[in-house]
XYZ file of C-alpha atoms in Angstrom:
713
model
C 53.605 150.385 28.850
C 56.747 152.384 28.221
C 56.883 155.430 30.338
C 54.122 154.136 32.573
C 54.417 155.344 36.078
C 52.652 154.032 39.104
C 52.143 156.336 41.990
C 53.432 155.145 45.185
C 50.288 155.898 47.036
C 48.002 154.158 44.552
C 46.417 150.789 45.134
C 48.444 149.243 42.340
C 51.641 150.642 43.801
C 50.868 149.265 47.205
C 50.134 145.868 45.735
C 53.430 145.759 43.819
C 55.426 146.759 46.887
C 53.649 144.210 48.977
C 54.380 141.488 46.406
C 58.151 142.206 46.196
C 58.849 142.499 49.954
C 58.290 138.888 51.131
C 60.310 137.359 48.280
C 63.243 139.607 49.019
C 63.042 138.865 52.711
C 62.935 135.136 52.014
C 65.920 135.455 49.697
C 67.843 137.457 52.258
C 66.920 135.053 55.017
C 67.939 132.129 52.836
C 71.227 133.858 52.081
C 71.774 134.532 55.767
C 71.006 130.947 56.641
C 73.457 129.770 53.997
C 76.089 132.077 55.427
C 75.425 130.829 58.931
C 75.513 127.238 57.725
C 78.768 127.842 55.851
C 80.268 129.554 58.896
C 79.177 126.701 61.141
C 80.584 124.113 58.753
C 83.815 126.055 58.330
C 84.328 126.457 62.062
C 83.742 122.841 62.958
C 86.649 121.182 64.774
C 86.216 118.156 62.508
C 86.288 117.823 58.770
C 82.910 117.715 56.961
C 81.916 116.797 53.435
C 78.403 116.396 51.950
C 77.553 114.423 48.811
C 74.336 114.174 46.791
C 72.677 111.041 45.451
C 74.973 111.146 42.383
C 78.044 111.017 44.676
C 78.942 114.591 43.825
C 80.258 116.862 46.537
C 77.864 119.572 47.657
C 80.030 121.239 50.292
C 83.170 120.639 52.391
C 85.061 122.626 55.010
C 88.699 123.599 55.378
C 89.394 120.962 58.035
C 88.402 118.227 55.590
C 90.887 119.523 53.033
C 93.623 119.908 55.685
C 93.188 116.423 57.134
C 93.705 114.806 53.734
C 96.050 117.535 52.377
C 93.643 118.056 49.448
C 93.937 120.891 46.952
C 90.952 123.253 47.204
C 91.344 124.090 43.521
C 90.647 120.459 42.676
C 88.289 119.437 45.419
C 85.324 121.763 45.132
C 81.537 121.444 44.852
C 80.500 119.196 41.974
C 83.523 116.870 42.052
C 82.708 113.176 42.190
C 83.570 111.143 45.290
C 85.726 108.753 43.226
C 87.685 111.689 41.802
C 88.450 112.898 45.327
C 89.843 109.456 46.122
C 91.912 109.573 42.942
C 93.222 113.016 43.913
C 94.310 111.678 47.319
C 96.191 108.895 45.517
C 97.804 111.406 43.152
C 99.153 113.561 45.989
C 100.418 110.511 47.920
C 98.161 110.683 50.942
C 96.346 107.428 50.152
C 98.066 104.104 50.667
C 95.910 102.211 48.114
C 94.482 102.776 44.663
C 91.345 104.864 44.185
C 89.416 101.785 43.078
C 90.455 99.866 46.172
C 89.536 102.759 48.426
C 86.211 103.175 46.676
C 85.449 99.471 47.090
C 86.160 99.726 50.820
C 84.042 102.832 51.394
C 81.167 102.016 49.035
C 79.327 99.706 51.483
C 79.473 102.397 54.172
C 78.115 105.237 52.034
C 75.421 103.051 50.475
C 74.236 101.787 53.861
C 70.917 102.886 55.233
C 72.387 103.308 58.691
C 75.174 105.516 60.010
C 78.621 103.907 59.997
C 81.975 104.718 61.560
C 85.470 103.329 60.957
C 89.130 104.324 61.285
C 91.631 104.839 58.519
C 95.409 105.293 58.821
C 96.812 107.659 56.196
C 100.182 107.247 54.566
C 101.584 110.108 56.676
C 100.809 108.118 59.811
C 97.787 110.119 60.879
C 94.725 108.242 62.112
C 91.299 109.520 61.026
C 87.893 108.424 62.321
C 85.364 108.609 59.457
C 81.616 108.695 60.113
C 79.015 108.493 57.316
C 75.406 109.602 57.850
C 72.819 108.990 55.052
C 70.573 111.887 53.896
C 66.855 111.189 53.465
C 66.695 112.734 49.967
C 69.786 110.828 48.847
C 73.476 111.231 49.385
C 75.322 111.349 52.666
C 77.297 113.498 55.080
C 80.785 112.429 56.186
C 82.530 113.647 59.352
C 86.328 113.277 59.607
C 88.134 113.494 62.978
C 91.929 113.434 63.217
C 92.561 111.291 66.339
C 96.306 110.864 65.859
C 97.286 112.595 69.112
C 94.482 110.887 70.973
C 95.598 107.451 69.778
C 99.213 108.312 70.567
C 98.201 109.387 74.067
C 96.122 106.233 74.488
C 99.062 104.102 73.365
C 101.394 105.958 75.708
C 98.929 105.554 78.549
C 98.614 101.872 77.766
C 102.398 101.530 77.776
C 102.581 103.417 81.057
C 100.001 101.069 82.510
C 102.036 98.119 81.259
C 105.192 99.495 82.812
C 103.356 100.376 86.013
C 101.934 96.860 86.232
C 105.381 95.391 85.545
C 106.946 97.641 88.177
C 104.290 96.699 90.708
C 104.758 93.020 89.978
C 108.543 93.203 90.329
C 108.834 95.548 93.312
C 110.763 94.269 96.284
C 108.405 96.294 98.470
C 104.726 95.846 99.092
C 102.601 98.745 97.852
C 99.141 100.105 98.596
C 97.701 103.168 96.876
C 94.696 105.088 98.155
C 92.509 107.535 96.242
C 91.796 111.095 97.309
C 88.617 109.713 98.890
C 90.717 107.371 101.026
C 89.820 104.153 99.203
C 92.264 101.423 98.208
C 92.793 101.555 94.438
C 96.066 99.640 93.929
C 97.835 96.816 95.769
C 100.637 94.676 94.428
C 101.407 91.010 94.831
C 104.443 91.706 97.003
C 102.165 93.189 99.682
C 100.070 90.029 99.675
C 103.219 87.898 99.837
C 104.565 89.874 102.799
C 101.273 89.337 104.609
C 100.878 85.704 103.517
C 97.421 86.758 102.341
C 95.163 86.406 99.295
C 93.793 89.132 97.045
C 90.305 88.390 98.365
C 91.461 89.354 101.857
C 92.075 92.936 100.747
C 89.581 93.916 98.007
C 89.903 97.275 96.317
C 87.734 99.989 97.823
C 88.723 99.357 101.450
C 89.530 102.336 103.653
C 92.748 102.690 105.612
C 90.950 101.823 108.829
C 89.377 98.735 107.272
C 92.797 97.628 106.016
C 94.275 97.896 109.506
C 91.313 96.068 111.035
C 91.807 93.233 108.547
C 95.580 93.101 109.118
C 95.046 92.823 112.870
C 92.079 90.487 112.482
C 94.044 88.072 110.295
C 96.820 88.087 112.931
C 99.292 89.674 110.555
C 99.892 92.911 112.496
C 100.256 93.021 116.247
C 97.252 94.718 117.950
C 97.279 98.502 117.500
C 95.022 101.474 118.279
C 93.470 101.721 114.828
C 91.727 105.079 115.272
C 94.916 106.663 116.607
C 96.997 105.182 113.789
C 94.552 106.380 111.129
C 94.462 109.836 112.715
C 98.247 110.189 112.800
C 98.556 109.170 109.170
C 95.739 111.477 108.070
C 97.221 114.456 109.937
C 100.665 113.943 108.413
C 99.358 113.500 104.872
C 97.027 116.499 105.071
C 100.053 118.553 106.120
C 101.859 117.341 102.999
C 104.307 115.279 105.048
C 105.449 111.687 104.803
C 105.120 109.346 107.752
C 107.263 106.295 108.411
C 107.201 103.684 111.147
C 108.225 100.142 111.954
C 105.457 97.587 112.267
C 106.023 94.399 114.260
C 104.248 91.344 112.839
C 102.756 88.482 114.814
C 105.232 86.036 113.244
C 108.196 88.042 114.558
C 109.113 89.880 111.383
C 109.478 93.659 111.140
C 108.123 95.785 108.297
C 109.194 99.336 107.546
C 106.071 101.240 106.443
C 106.376 104.550 104.599
C 103.368 106.672 103.706
C 103.668 109.550 101.219
C 101.059 111.954 99.807
C 100.484 112.008 96.044
C 100.454 115.245 94.074
C 97.042 114.627 92.554
C 95.433 113.611 95.829
C 95.476 110.333 97.685
C 98.552 108.635 99.068
C 100.773 105.595 98.731
C 102.156 103.247 101.372
C 105.142 100.947 100.881
C 106.040 97.944 103.023
C 109.582 96.582 103.270
C 110.685 93.528 105.222
C 113.624 94.831 107.274
C 113.769 91.957 109.744
C 117.310 90.848 108.934
C 118.569 94.409 108.540
C 117.101 95.400 111.912
C 118.607 92.365 113.575
C 122.004 93.108 112.052
C 121.743 96.764 113.085
C 120.712 95.759 116.586
C 123.651 93.356 116.778
C 125.971 96.049 115.464
C 124.584 98.615 117.900
C 124.968 96.146 120.750
C 128.548 95.359 119.798
C 129.319 99.051 119.344
C 128.184 99.648 122.938
C 129.406 96.429 124.526
C 132.676 94.636 125.016
C 132.756 91.646 122.672
C 134.540 89.400 125.168
C 132.510 89.957 128.337
C 129.339 91.498 126.865
C 129.653 94.282 129.431
C 129.055 97.897 128.394
C 132.194 99.358 126.831
C 133.812 102.734 127.426
C 131.436 104.654 125.153
C 128.345 103.065 126.724
C 129.716 103.716 130.208
C 130.367 107.342 129.357
C 126.876 107.689 127.915
C 125.345 106.211 131.072
C 127.433 108.496 133.287
C 126.510 111.589 131.266
C 122.831 110.669 131.516
C 123.086 110.124 135.265
C 124.839 113.445 135.817
C 122.306 115.218 133.611
C 119.363 113.871 135.591
C 118.103 116.614 137.873
C 116.926 113.964 140.332
C 120.289 112.191 140.449
C 121.578 111.698 143.974
C 125.148 110.986 145.083
C 127.116 108.560 142.900
C 130.362 106.649 143.188
C 132.641 106.132 140.194
C 135.040 103.175 140.402
C 138.113 102.724 138.204
C 139.281 99.109 138.518
C 142.446 97.390 137.364
C 143.373 93.724 137.801
C 146.567 92.814 139.617
C 148.810 90.008 138.309
C 146.719 89.622 135.153
C 149.785 89.844 132.915
C 151.273 86.903 134.784
C 148.159 84.845 134.050
C 148.423 85.648 130.348
C 152.124 84.855 130.270
C 151.718 81.613 132.210
C 148.508 80.138 130.849
C 148.150 81.928 127.513
C 145.686 84.432 126.085
C 142.725 82.013 125.856
C 142.989 81.437 129.594
C 143.291 85.177 130.117
C 140.102 85.763 128.125
C 138.279 83.112 130.148
C 139.418 84.770 133.377
C 138.250 88.202 132.202
C 134.782 86.785 131.564
C 134.769 85.279 135.053
C 135.800 88.618 136.563
C 132.989 90.335 134.663
C 130.418 87.932 136.129
C 131.795 88.382 139.654
C 131.644 92.154 139.325
C 128.026 91.967 138.194
C 127.221 89.805 141.205
C 129.088 92.185 143.507
C 126.937 95.228 142.731
C 123.633 95.319 144.592
C 121.437 97.564 142.448
C 120.160 96.657 139.008
C 120.840 100.277 138.049
C 124.563 100.011 138.765
C 126.691 99.916 135.619
C 129.665 97.576 135.265
C 131.796 98.200 132.158
C 135.003 96.929 130.635
C 137.218 99.586 129.086
C 139.673 97.134 127.524
C 142.485 94.868 128.658
C 142.102 94.372 132.401
C 140.442 97.762 132.977
C 136.908 97.923 134.344
C 134.701 100.736 135.637
C 131.563 100.902 137.772
C 128.855 103.482 138.452
C 127.217 102.939 141.852
C 123.825 104.620 142.199
C 121.822 105.495 145.297
C 124.656 105.839 147.785
C 124.243 107.797 150.993
C 127.925 108.516 151.360
C 131.463 107.175 151.152
C 130.583 104.276 153.464
C 128.335 102.682 150.821
C 131.068 102.990 148.203
C 133.597 101.498 150.624
C 131.341 98.485 151.260
C 131.173 97.791 147.528
C 134.933 98.275 147.133
C 135.654 95.756 149.907
C 133.187 93.299 148.384
C 134.857 93.623 144.964
C 138.380 93.167 146.346
C 137.198 90.062 148.171
C 135.178 88.461 145.389
C 137.670 89.175 142.600
C 140.548 87.911 144.736
C 139.086 84.416 145.131
C 140.820 81.662 143.075
C 139.711 80.855 139.506
C 139.754 77.186 138.570
C 139.561 75.905 135.004
C 140.512 72.493 133.616
C 142.435 71.590 136.718
C 144.320 74.881 136.728
C 144.088 77.510 139.439
C 144.630 81.180 138.673
C 144.892 84.143 141.019
C 144.355 87.843 140.341
C 143.475 90.782 142.523
C 141.613 94.038 142.085
C 142.784 97.580 142.766
C 140.204 100.349 142.722
C 140.136 104.127 142.623
C 136.938 105.839 143.757
C 135.583 109.319 143.025
C 132.348 110.562 144.588
C 129.737 112.796 142.999
C 129.242 115.626 143.686
C 132.141 116.046 146.098
C 134.946 115.030 143.697
C 133.567 116.581 140.535
C 130.436 117.597 138.668
C 131.229 116.282 135.180
C 132.187 112.914 133.758
C 135.714 113.899 132.705
C 136.625 115.190 136.152
C 135.132 112.200 137.963
C 136.842 109.655 135.701
C 140.156 111.484 135.923
C 139.946 111.629 139.709
C 138.996 107.960 139.949
C 142.006 107.111 137.753
C 144.258 109.224 139.975
C 143.011 107.371 143.034
C 143.624 104.042 141.272
C 147.139 105.098 140.312
C 147.856 106.030 143.936
C 146.483 102.701 145.157
C 148.537 100.625 142.725
C 151.664 102.571 143.595
C 151.127 101.632 147.230
C 150.392 97.934 146.765
C 147.832 95.507 145.369
C 144.291 94.422 146.183
C 143.537 97.879 147.544
C 141.031 100.656 147.056
C 141.617 104.359 147.437
C 139.264 107.322 147.467
C 140.286 110.397 145.532
C 141.997 113.089 147.557
C 142.846 116.594 146.355
C 146.531 115.948 147.064
C 146.755 113.231 144.437
C 148.492 115.363 141.849
C 151.456 113.186 140.986
C 149.714 112.055 137.847
C 149.030 115.624 136.907
C 152.688 116.541 137.400
C 153.671 113.647 135.168
C 151.084 114.744 132.672
C 152.459 118.284 132.648
C 155.975 116.948 132.208
C 154.776 114.888 129.250
C 153.209 117.987 127.722
C 156.479 119.914 128.050
C 158.508 117.101 126.484
C 155.931 116.683 123.741
C 155.995 120.368 122.849
C 159.786 120.304 122.569
C 159.902 117.044 120.615
C 158.789 118.407 117.240
C 161.499 121.073 116.816
C 164.030 118.481 118.027
C 162.875 116.119 115.260
C 162.092 113.306 117.662
C 159.087 112.175 115.614
C 159.166 109.746 112.702
C 156.699 107.870 110.539
C 156.276 104.161 110.025
C 154.078 102.787 107.257
C 151.796 99.747 107.300
C 150.937 98.289 103.865
C 147.357 97.918 102.615
C 146.462 94.949 100.383
C 143.921 94.772 97.562
C 142.392 91.397 98.430
C 141.187 90.690 94.909
C 144.414 91.376 93.008
C 146.889 90.600 95.767
C 148.659 93.926 95.135
C 149.876 96.399 97.742
C 147.798 99.474 96.866
C 148.721 101.806 99.672
C 150.030 102.280 103.181
C 148.933 104.000 106.377
C 151.317 106.499 107.957
C 151.738 105.900 111.716
C 153.424 108.457 113.976
C 156.234 107.372 116.316
C 157.928 109.385 119.120
C 161.468 108.436 120.057
C 162.254 110.496 123.128
C 165.887 110.557 124.323
C 164.621 110.613 127.902
C 161.522 108.422 127.665
C 162.459 106.039 124.893
C 159.811 104.928 122.384
C 156.559 106.505 123.620
C 153.359 104.713 122.622
C 150.935 106.749 120.483
C 148.243 105.738 122.983
C 150.103 107.821 125.573
C 151.069 110.939 123.635
C 148.317 111.321 121.001
C 145.524 112.001 123.565
C 147.767 114.578 125.280
C 148.558 116.199 121.941
C 144.848 116.387 121.094
C 143.876 117.894 124.433
C 146.660 120.506 124.328
C 146.194 121.397 120.674
C 149.695 120.204 119.725
C 148.036 117.645 117.463
C 147.518 120.378 114.848
C 151.275 120.936 114.494
C 152.067 117.218 114.715
C 149.348 116.427 112.193
C 150.618 119.021 109.713
C 154.152 117.616 110.027
C 152.915 114.046 109.507
C 150.819 115.123 106.506
C 153.723 116.868 104.752
C 156.121 114.019 105.534
C 153.700 111.346 104.312
C 152.989 113.205 101.050
C 156.722 113.584 100.359
C 157.242 109.853 100.905
C 154.250 108.852 98.765
C 155.426 111.052 95.892
C 158.364 108.644 95.425
C 156.133 105.574 95.316
C 154.529 104.090 92.173
C 151.594 106.141 90.813
C 149.004 103.549 91.856
C 150.008 103.662 95.554
C 147.849 105.674 97.981
C 148.967 107.206 101.262
C 146.581 107.116 104.246
C 147.086 109.717 106.981
C 145.189 109.885 110.272
C 143.502 113.212 110.970
C 142.116 114.371 114.314
C 139.018 116.436 114.988
C 141.196 119.267 116.282
C 143.035 119.482 112.949
C 139.877 119.764 110.882
C 138.364 122.325 113.244
C 141.567 124.395 113.358
C 140.369 126.502 110.432
C 143.334 126.078 108.131
C 143.284 122.351 107.586
C 142.184 122.450 103.942
C 144.996 124.913 103.167
C 147.494 122.613 104.916
C 146.408 119.676 102.759
C 146.567 121.715 99.557
C 150.019 123.015 100.528
C 151.332 119.519 101.303
C 150.054 118.194 97.975
C 151.498 121.119 96.037
C 154.907 120.952 97.728
C 155.243 117.180 97.239
C 153.521 117.188 93.811
C 151.461 114.240 94.980
C 148.159 113.888 93.048
C 145.192 114.534 95.331
C 143.558 111.195 94.543
C 146.553 109.385 96.043
C 145.983 110.948 99.465
C 143.518 109.343 101.859
C 142.555 111.090 105.098
C 141.354 108.802 107.886
C 138.894 110.403 110.287
C 137.295 108.930 113.390
C 133.855 109.182 114.918
C 135.075 112.149 116.974
C 135.167 114.127 113.743
C 131.822 112.710 112.631
C 130.139 113.712 115.890
C 130.833 117.368 115.081
C 128.170 118.057 112.452
C 129.117 121.729 112.065
C 128.913 123.409 108.694
C 132.656 124.119 108.890
C 133.545 120.419 109.165
C 131.163 119.485 106.347
C 132.514 122.284 104.181
C 136.123 121.226 104.793
C 135.461 117.568 103.992
C 133.460 118.468 100.888
C 136.167 120.886 99.718
C 138.867 118.228 100.054
C 136.766 115.619 98.273
C 136.179 118.138 95.519
C 139.951 118.271 95.021
C 140.051 114.479 94.693
C 141.271 113.667 98.215
C 139.670 110.480 99.570
C 137.976 110.418 102.984
C 138.026 107.210 105.058
C 136.001 106.505 108.218
C 138.344 104.735 110.653
C 137.342 102.173 113.329
C 133.902 101.727 111.737
C 131.338 100.073 114.009
C 132.809 101.082 117.369
C 131.004 104.397 117.750
C 127.546 105.524 118.674
C 125.843 105.410 115.289
C 128.324 104.805 112.512
C 125.548 103.881 110.047
C 123.918 107.265 110.489
C 127.136 109.116 109.699
C 127.338 107.513 106.250
C 124.143 109.353 105.295
C 125.468 112.746 106.357
C 129.170 112.793 105.526
C 131.106 112.383 102.265
C 133.037 109.130 102.767
C 134.976 107.071 100.194
C 136.097 104.248 102.473
C 135.121 102.584 105.733
C 137.670 100.681 107.799
C 136.207 97.853 109.872
C 137.673 97.996 113.363
C 140.147 95.278 114.323
C 137.892 94.154 117.208
C 135.422 92.776 114.637
C 138.143 91.060 112.611
C 139.565 89.461 115.752
C 136.188 87.810 116.418
C 135.473 86.977 112.789
C 135.105 83.301 113.670
C 132.021 84.154 115.749
C 128.761 83.917 113.839
C 127.256 87.222 115.003
C 130.437 89.145 114.343
C 130.851 87.545 110.908
C 127.265 88.504 110.061
C 127.927 92.115 111.009
C 131.138 92.215 108.972
C 129.287 90.824 105.947
C 126.575 93.444 106.473
C 129.137 96.246 106.533
C 130.833 94.890 103.399
C 127.470 94.641 101.648
C 126.576 98.155 102.760
C 129.844 99.434 101.338
C 129.200 97.703 98.018
C 125.679 99.136 97.839
C 126.918 102.660 98.576
C 129.969 102.399 96.315
C 132.318 102.719 99.305
C 135.607 100.810 99.564
C 135.795 98.581 102.654
C 139.132 97.885 104.386
C 139.478 95.332 107.188
C 141.973 96.286 109.908
C 143.893 93.891 112.139
C 144.027 90.935 109.719
C 146.463 88.480 111.282
C 145.584 85.043 109.875
C 145.044 83.461 106.476
C 141.661 82.230 107.711
C 140.536 85.796 108.382
C 141.771 86.932 104.970
C 139.990 84.041 103.257
C 136.688 84.844 105.002
C 137.024 88.495 104.001
C 137.802 87.535 100.408
C 134.698 85.331 100.227
C 132.586 88.128 101.736
C 133.719 90.527 98.996
C 135.860 92.807 101.159
C 138.022 95.129 99.054
C 141.152 95.694 101.136
C 142.987 94.302 104.167
C 145.534 95.675 106.606
C 147.285 93.957 109.514
C 150.279 91.937 110.615
C 149.490 89.222 108.058
C 149.940 91.774 105.285
C 152.834 93.589 106.917
C 153.865 95.235 110.168
C 154.460 98.992 110.377
C 157.894 99.645 108.912
C 160.133 102.304 107.397
C 159.446 103.917 104.038
C 162.500 102.230 102.535
C 161.153 98.833 103.558
C 157.847 99.619 101.837
C 159.788 100.452 98.683
C 161.616 97.125 98.832
C 158.311 95.334 99.476
C 156.816 96.909 96.348
C 159.820 95.919 94.253
C 159.639 92.356 95.577
C 155.917 92.166 94.858
C 156.443 93.492 91.336
C 159.239 90.997 90.703
C 157.090 88.108 91.914
C 154.215 89.254 89.698
C 156.472 89.490 86.629
C 158.025 86.071 87.254
C 154.578 84.531 87.837
């Protein structure tokens, strides 16, 4: 009734209130559920779309629209599924017609079971579509954009393919262990190196089990497996690599390197270094031994003497300096081959003459020998050996019906009475030898403090040498360098000569060591550098000038400035200057030397390592110093017809090629040597066959002649 009013407190009022409350709460709860459902659908990481039994869309989320680039104004509740497909065709996202798409999807949405398939859109994106039927009719579709996932899977697959290809084509064997220490990867090269089958080393083995199998199959020599595993584990846990050589039962040598992996686990590589090790051992042996007699050479002798003097338990020693008498006459009479044969015989007799296996017999070169006698009680023991040597060396040498005679003169210095260091002892032994030879032949003399004649002569030489530079008594000769491949003269080495009015032509072997010891070499070297640059500036632009540099020059402090000044004054391009340094320079690994060499290379100046192979560890220096060229010492070229020497020369040439370093062979004197070097791939040659040291003007004429021959040919 109009105007009717029901009191709140009445029974009727309470009934009406009670009737309205639950309906409102249900409506509000339903609205809240719808909001939660919509929020859940909207915040899904995948696209979602729901259709009723009439294929009309009930709901969809934003991700669905974004995946297919659909327009929300078109695609909204009530639109038919086919019309959505048509819309995707209209906007260019679909690659087929709506009818074709509908025909493809119809079996999935009509199916009674859930279905899933992939579809590639026209923009290249890949979408996984899942349909789930609804019990009351219709279906729910879930859309997941898996483009990045598929791209990552494809990239991973490609990485696996490349990894497998790399493993299959590696020159090294490889084993990879997981963080748990189990074998997870091994390549075929490892099996080949071990002459084993895959079944011998199944995946999942531990490091210890691998070693047990390698020893058990008689591949590795017996080793302490627990100790080996412990050393490797300790190094890897400290984040360090560990390398070692492993000797195999069949005589081969493997270089094994173990490195930790960033994500846990570690990898081991195996390289067959048998031939390299043998070549290095041969090279090391030849670097420490005389190639003719196989005795220790000067450097090995000096090393042995330094070690003996440094031994706190070392007792008295005797140092012998030995020179053959009448050896030149043998060479002149019977020829150099006979002389070489005699030197080998002398070496054997000297080895038989010494009593102790510790005694060292060395050949310094020519007919010069030296001996360290250990365990002496006094001068009497040294005298007994000296008499024995004079007697045994003085006996006749018979070869092919010929009889040859030489004698031995010896100088003896005793440790500790005649000196406490190697230089003093050797110098004193030489002084004693000089005194003995001046008094006759087949003699021995002990050093005496009064033997200073040599020192007086040495001091006189120093005085004359110091005065020679201002008097312009020095000059340069130049020896051409040949490019073996092209046959062109590509440079020359500057060689210092001293023409003394009083002494005549003084050999560099006599004055260069004195200049180095007195420090005069710095002034002489600067003069030679400036002179050589001035000469080279007048040569063709493709000609390089090589200049020898001593350790004293580089360590003088102003060497780099001297080079820069010489280049600037002569206007010679830096890349046409080549500085030849010896192992003496290399042995000084100071920052100053490295900085100087690096600075000069930065300017374009080339650095060459002279007399390569004759020092202590020439291979090691190549890893630490900036070098553009290595010059193989003439002693190797002289013996190039010997198999071991030829193998070493080929190794050095191959090493140079691998490191991008030019290789020059010194002392080439025959066409046969040049031909062997050419076949081995050597870049350059220098020696009497190419040209003897000569004046700068003669080099100029040689270049003109070569150019004329090339033009006419």
